[in-house]
CSV table of C-alpha atoms in Angstrom, one decimal:
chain,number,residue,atom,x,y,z
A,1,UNK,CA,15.7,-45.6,-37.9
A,2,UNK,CA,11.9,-47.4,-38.2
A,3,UNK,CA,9.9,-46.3,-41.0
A,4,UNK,CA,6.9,-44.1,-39.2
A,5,UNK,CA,4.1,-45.8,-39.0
A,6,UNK,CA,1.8,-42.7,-39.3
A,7,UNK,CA,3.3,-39.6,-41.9
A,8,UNK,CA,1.9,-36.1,-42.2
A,9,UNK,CA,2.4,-34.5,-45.1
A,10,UNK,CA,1.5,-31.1,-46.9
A,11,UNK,CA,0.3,-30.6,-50.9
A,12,UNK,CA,-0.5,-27.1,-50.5
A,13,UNK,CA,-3.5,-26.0,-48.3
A,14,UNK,CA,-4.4,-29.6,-48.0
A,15,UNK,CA,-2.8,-32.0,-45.0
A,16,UNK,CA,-2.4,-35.6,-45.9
A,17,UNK,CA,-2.3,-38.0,-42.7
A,18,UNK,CA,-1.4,-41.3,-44.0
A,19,UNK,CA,-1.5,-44.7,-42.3
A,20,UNK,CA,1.5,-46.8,-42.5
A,21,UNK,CA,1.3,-50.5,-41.6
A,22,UNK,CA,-0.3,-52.0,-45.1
A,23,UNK,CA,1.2,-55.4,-44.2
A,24,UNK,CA,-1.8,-55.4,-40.7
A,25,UNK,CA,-4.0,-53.6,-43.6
A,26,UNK,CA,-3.4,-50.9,-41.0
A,27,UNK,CA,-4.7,-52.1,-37.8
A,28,UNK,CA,-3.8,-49.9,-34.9
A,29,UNK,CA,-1.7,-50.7,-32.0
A,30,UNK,CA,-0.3,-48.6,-29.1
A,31,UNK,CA,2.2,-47.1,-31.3
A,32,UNK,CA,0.3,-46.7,-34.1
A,33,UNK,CA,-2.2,-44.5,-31.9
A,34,UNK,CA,0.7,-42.7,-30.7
A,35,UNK,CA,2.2,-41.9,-34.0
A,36,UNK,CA,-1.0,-40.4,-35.2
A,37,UNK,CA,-1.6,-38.1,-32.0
A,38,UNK,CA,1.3,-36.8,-33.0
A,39,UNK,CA,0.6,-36.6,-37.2
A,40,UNK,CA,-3.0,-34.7,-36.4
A,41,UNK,CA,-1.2,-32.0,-33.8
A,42,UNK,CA,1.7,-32.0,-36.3
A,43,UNK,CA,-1.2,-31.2,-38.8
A,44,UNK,CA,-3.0,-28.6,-36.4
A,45,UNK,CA,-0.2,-26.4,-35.6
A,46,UNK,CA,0.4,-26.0,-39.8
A,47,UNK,CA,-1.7,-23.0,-40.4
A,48,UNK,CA,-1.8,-23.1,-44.0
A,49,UNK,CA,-3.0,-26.2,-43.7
A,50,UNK,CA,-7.1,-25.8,-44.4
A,51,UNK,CA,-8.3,-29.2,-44.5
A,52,UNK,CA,-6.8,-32.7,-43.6
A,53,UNK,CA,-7.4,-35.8,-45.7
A,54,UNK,CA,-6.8,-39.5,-43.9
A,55,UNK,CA,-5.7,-42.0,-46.0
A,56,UNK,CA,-4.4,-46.1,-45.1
A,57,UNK,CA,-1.5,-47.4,-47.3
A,58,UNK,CA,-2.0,-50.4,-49.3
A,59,UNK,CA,-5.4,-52.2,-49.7
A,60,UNK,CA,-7.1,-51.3,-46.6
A,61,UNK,CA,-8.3,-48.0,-44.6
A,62,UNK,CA,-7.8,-49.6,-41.4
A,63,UNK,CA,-8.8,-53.0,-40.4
A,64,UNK,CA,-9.4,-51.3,-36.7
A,65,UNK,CA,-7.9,-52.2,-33.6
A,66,UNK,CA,-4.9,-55.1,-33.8
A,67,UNK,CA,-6.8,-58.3,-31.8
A,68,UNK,CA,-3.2,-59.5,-31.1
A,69,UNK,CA,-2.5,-55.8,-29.5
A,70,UNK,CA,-5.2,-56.2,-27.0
A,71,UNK,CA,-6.3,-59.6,-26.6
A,72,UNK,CA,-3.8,-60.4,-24.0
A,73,UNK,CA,-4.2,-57.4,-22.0
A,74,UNK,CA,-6.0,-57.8,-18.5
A,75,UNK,CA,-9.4,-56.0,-17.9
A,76,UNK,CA,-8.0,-53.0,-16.2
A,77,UNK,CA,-5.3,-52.4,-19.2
A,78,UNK,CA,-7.9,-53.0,-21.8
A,79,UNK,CA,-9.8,-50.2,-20.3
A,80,UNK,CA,-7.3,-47.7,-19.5
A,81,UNK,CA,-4.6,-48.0,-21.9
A,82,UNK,CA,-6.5,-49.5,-24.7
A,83,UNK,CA,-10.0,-48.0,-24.8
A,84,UNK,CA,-9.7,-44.6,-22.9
A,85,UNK,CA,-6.4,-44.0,-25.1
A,86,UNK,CA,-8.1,-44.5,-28.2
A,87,UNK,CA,-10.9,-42.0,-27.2
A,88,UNK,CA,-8.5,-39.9,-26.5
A,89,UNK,CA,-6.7,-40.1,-30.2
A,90,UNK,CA,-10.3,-40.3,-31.8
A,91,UNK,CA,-11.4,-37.3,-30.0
A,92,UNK,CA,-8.4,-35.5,-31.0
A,93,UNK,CA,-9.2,-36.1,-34.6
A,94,UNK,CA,-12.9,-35.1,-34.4
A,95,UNK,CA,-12.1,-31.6,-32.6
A,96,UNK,CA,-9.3,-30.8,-35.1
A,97,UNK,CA,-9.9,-27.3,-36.3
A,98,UNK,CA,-9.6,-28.1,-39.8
A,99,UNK,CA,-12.3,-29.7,-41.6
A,100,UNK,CA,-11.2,-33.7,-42.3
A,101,UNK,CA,-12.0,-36.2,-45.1
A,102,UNK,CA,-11.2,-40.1,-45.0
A,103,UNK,CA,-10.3,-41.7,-47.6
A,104,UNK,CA,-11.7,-44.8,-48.1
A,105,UNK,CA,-10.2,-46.5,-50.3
A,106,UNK,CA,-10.0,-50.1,-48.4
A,107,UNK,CA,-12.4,-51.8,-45.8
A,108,UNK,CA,-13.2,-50.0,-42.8
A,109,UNK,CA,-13.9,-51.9,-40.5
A,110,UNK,CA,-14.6,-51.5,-36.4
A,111,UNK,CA,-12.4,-49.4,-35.0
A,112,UNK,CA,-11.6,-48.6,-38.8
A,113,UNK,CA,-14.8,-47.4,-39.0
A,114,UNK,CA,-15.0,-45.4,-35.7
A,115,UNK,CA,-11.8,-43.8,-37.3
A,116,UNK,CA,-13.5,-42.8,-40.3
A,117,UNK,CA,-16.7,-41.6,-38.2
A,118,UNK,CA,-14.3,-39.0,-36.2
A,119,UNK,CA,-13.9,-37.3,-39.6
A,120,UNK,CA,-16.4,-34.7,-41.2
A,121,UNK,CA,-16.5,-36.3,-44.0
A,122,UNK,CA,-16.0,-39.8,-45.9
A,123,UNK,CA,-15.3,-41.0,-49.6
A,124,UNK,CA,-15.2,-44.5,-49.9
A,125,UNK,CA,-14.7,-46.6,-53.4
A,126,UNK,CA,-17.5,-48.6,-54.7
A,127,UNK,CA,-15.8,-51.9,-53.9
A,128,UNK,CA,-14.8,-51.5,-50.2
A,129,UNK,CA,-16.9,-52.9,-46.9
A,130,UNK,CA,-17.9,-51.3,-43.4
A,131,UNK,CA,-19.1,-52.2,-40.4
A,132,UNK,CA,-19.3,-52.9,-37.1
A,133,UNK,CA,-18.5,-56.2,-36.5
A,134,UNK,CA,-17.0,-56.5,-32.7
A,135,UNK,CA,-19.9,-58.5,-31.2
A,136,UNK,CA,-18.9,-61.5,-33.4
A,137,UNK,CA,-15.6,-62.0,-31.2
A,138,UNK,CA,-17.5,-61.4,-28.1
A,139,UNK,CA,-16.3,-57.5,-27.5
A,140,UNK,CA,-18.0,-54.3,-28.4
A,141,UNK,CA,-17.1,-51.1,-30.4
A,142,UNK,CA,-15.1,-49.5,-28.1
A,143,UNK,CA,-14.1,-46.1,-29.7
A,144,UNK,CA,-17.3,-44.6,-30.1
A,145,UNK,CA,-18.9,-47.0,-32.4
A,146,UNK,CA,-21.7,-46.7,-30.0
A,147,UNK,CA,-21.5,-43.0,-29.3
A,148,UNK,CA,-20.2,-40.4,-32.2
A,149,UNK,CA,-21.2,-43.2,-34.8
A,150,UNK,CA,-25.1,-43.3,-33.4
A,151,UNK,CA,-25.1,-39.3,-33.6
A,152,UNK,CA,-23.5,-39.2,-37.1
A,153,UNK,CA,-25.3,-42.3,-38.9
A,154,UNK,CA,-28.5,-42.7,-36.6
A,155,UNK,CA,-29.1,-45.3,-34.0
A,156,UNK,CA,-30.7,-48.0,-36.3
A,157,UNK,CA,-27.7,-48.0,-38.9
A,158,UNK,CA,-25.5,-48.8,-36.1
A,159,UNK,CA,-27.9,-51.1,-34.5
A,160,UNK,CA,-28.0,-53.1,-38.0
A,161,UNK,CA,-24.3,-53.0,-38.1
A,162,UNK,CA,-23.5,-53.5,-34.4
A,163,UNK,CA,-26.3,-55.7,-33.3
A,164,UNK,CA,-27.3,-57.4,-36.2
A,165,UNK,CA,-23.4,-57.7,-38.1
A,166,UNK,CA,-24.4,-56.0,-41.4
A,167,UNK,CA,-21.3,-55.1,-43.3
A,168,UNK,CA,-22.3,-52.1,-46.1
A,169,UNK,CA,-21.1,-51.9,-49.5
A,170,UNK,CA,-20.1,-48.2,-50.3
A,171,UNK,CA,-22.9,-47.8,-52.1
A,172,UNK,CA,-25.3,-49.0,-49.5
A,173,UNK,CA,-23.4,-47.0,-46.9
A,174,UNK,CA,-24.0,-43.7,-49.0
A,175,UNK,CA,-27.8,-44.5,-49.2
A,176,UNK,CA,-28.0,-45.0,-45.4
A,177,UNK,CA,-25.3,-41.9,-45.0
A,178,UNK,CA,-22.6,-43.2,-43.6
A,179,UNK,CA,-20.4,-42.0,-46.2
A,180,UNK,CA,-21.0,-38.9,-48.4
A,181,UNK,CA,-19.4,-39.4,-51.4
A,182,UNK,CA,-18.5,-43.0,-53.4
A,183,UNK,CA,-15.4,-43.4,-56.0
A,184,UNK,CA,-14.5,-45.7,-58.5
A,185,UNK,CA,-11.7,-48.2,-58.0
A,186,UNK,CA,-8.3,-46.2,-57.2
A,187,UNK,CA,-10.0,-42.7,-57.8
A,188,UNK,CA,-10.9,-41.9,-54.1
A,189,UNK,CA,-8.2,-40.1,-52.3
A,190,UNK,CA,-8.5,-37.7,-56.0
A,191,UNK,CA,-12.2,-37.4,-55.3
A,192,UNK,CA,-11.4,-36.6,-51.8
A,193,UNK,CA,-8.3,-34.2,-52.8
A,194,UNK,CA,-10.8,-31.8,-55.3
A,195,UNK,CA,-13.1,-31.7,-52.8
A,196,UNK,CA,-10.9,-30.5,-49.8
A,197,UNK,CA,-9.5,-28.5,-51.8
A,198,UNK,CA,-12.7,-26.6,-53.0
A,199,UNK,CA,-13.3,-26.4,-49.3
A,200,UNK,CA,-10.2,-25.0,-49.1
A,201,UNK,CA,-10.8,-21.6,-51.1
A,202,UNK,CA,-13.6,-20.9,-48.5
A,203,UNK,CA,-12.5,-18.4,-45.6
A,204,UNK,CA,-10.8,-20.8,-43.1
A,205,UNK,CA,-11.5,-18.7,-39.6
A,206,UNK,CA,-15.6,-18.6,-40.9
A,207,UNK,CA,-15.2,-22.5,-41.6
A,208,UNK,CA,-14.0,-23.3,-38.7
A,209,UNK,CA,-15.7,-21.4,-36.6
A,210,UNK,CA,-18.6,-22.9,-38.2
A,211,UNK,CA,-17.2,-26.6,-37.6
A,212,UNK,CA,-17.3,-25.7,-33.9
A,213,UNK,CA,-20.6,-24.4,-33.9
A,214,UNK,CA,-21.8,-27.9,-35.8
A,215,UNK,CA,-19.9,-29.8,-32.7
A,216,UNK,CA,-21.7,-27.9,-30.2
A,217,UNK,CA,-24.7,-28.7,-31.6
A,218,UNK,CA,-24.1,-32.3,-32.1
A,219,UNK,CA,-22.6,-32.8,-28.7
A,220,UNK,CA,-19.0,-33.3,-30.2
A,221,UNK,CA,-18.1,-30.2,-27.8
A,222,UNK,CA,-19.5,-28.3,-25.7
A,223,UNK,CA,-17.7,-25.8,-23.0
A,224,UNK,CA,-14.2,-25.9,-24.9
A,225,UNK,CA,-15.9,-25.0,-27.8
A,226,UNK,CA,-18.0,-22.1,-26.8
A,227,UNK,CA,-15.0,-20.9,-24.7
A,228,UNK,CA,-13.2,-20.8,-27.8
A,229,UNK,CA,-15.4,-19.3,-30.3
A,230,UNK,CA,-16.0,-16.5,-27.3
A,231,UNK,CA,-11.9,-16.2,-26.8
A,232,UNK,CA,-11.3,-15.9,-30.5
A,233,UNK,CA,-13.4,-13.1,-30.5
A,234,UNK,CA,-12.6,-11.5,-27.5
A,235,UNK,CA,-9.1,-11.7,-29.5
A,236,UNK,CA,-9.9,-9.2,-31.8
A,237,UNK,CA,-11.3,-6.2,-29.8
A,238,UNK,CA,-9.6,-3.5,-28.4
A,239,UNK,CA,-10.1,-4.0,-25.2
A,240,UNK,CA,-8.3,-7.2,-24.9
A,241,UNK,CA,-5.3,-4.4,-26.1
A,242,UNK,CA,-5.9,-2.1,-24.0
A,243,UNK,CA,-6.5,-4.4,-20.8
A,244,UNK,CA,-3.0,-6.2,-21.5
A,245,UNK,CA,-1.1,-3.3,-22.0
A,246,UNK,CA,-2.1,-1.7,-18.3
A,247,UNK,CA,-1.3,-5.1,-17.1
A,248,UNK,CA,2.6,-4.8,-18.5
A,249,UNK,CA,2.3,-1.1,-17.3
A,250,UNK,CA,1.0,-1.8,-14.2
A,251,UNK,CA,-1.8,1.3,-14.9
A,252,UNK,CA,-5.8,0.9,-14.4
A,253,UNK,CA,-7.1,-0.1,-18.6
A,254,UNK,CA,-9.4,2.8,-20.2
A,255,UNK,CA,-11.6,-0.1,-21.8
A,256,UNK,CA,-13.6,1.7,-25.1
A,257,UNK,CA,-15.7,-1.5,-25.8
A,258,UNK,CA,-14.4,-1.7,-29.1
């Protein structure tokens, strides 16, 4: 049996998703995109689980997408399998219900960086580098380095990054906002650990709730969102109650509006 290349694990209210290919400094292929679909709905469905830290084994965060994993695709592969399939993965992460922190305790870099900008939050250590640095092999970001990143960083960050091939230090990137908090050396996935799990003591239907009202607003989600946040509390009343149980007895529901 293969070692996984994505884990999910649980330390109390607090879901660790870990990425498991140090020796690539965690680059993601096809399977690794697949094996962390599965971690973060794995990590969903746990409901004592408030809030999800992302972590990469080894020295890096994720060194983004593997070039030898797509350079040989042909164009319609690239966009279909490689691109559109990556959205879909990133998007799972940024709609998961629980509040998520990356962990960035190696480079993160393109798609590495995209990864991290799906979460809610990001602690890097001091000595790590991000960036978007695509256009210098002649591609662009392709998993929302143009889209999520510009409405969580602001379009000249990415511009300086994308366009013009900056690479941040931490502390640079916690100046311009890309991350929101910086670690020393080895002391960020305990930095991001405390802080999850302070987050953690708040009351988990308000905070999420209140994560999917922040998406809404930012354009992260829209109709899902507001049909959820209605459903949930269309949950809770009475009449939901009584309009089922006429359903299973086949009778006409005597709705109270309660």
């Amino acid at each position: 049996m293969t070692e996984r290349l994505v884990t999910f694990e649980q330390d109390g209210a607090i879901g660790i998703v870990t990425l498991r290919r140090p020796e690539k400094f965690n680059a993601l292929d096809i399977p690794m995109l697949r094996a962390l679909e599965a971690a973060l709905d794995e990590a969903e469905l746990a409901n004592s689980i408030r809030v999800v830290l992302i972590r990469g084994e080894g020295k890096g965060f994720c060194a983004g997408g593997d070039v030898e994993a797509w350079g040989a695709m042909n164009a319609a592969d690239f966009q279909v399998q490689w691109v559109r399939y990556g959205h879909r993965v990133f998007d799972r992460l940024a709609r998961l219900r629980q509040p998520t922190i990356a962990v960035l305790s190696g480079h993160a870099l393109g798609g590495g960086l995209e990864l991290a900008a799906a979460c809610d939050f990001r602690v890097a250590e001091t000595q790590i580098k991000l960036g978007f640095p695509e256009t210098s092999i002649g591609v662009v970001p392709g998993w929302s380095g143009t889209q999520r990143a510009v409405r969580r960083f602001g379009a000249q960050v990415v511009r300086r990054m994308a366009l013009g091939g900056e690479i941040f230090l931490a502390t640079d990137a916690l100046a311009l906002g890309v991350v929101d908090r910086v670690a020393e050396t080895g002391k960020a996935f305990d930095e991001a650990k405390a802080w999850g799990q302070r987050i953690a003591e708040r009351g988990p239907l308000a905070t999420e709730a209140a994560k999917l009202m922040i998406a809404i607003a930012e354009g992260e989600e829209n109709a899902a969102a507001t049909e959820a946040l209605a459903s949930g509390f269309i949950a809770l009343t009475a009449d939901l109650k009584a309009g089922v149980g006429a359903f299973k007895a086949k009778q006409k529901p005597a709705f109270s509006r309660s």
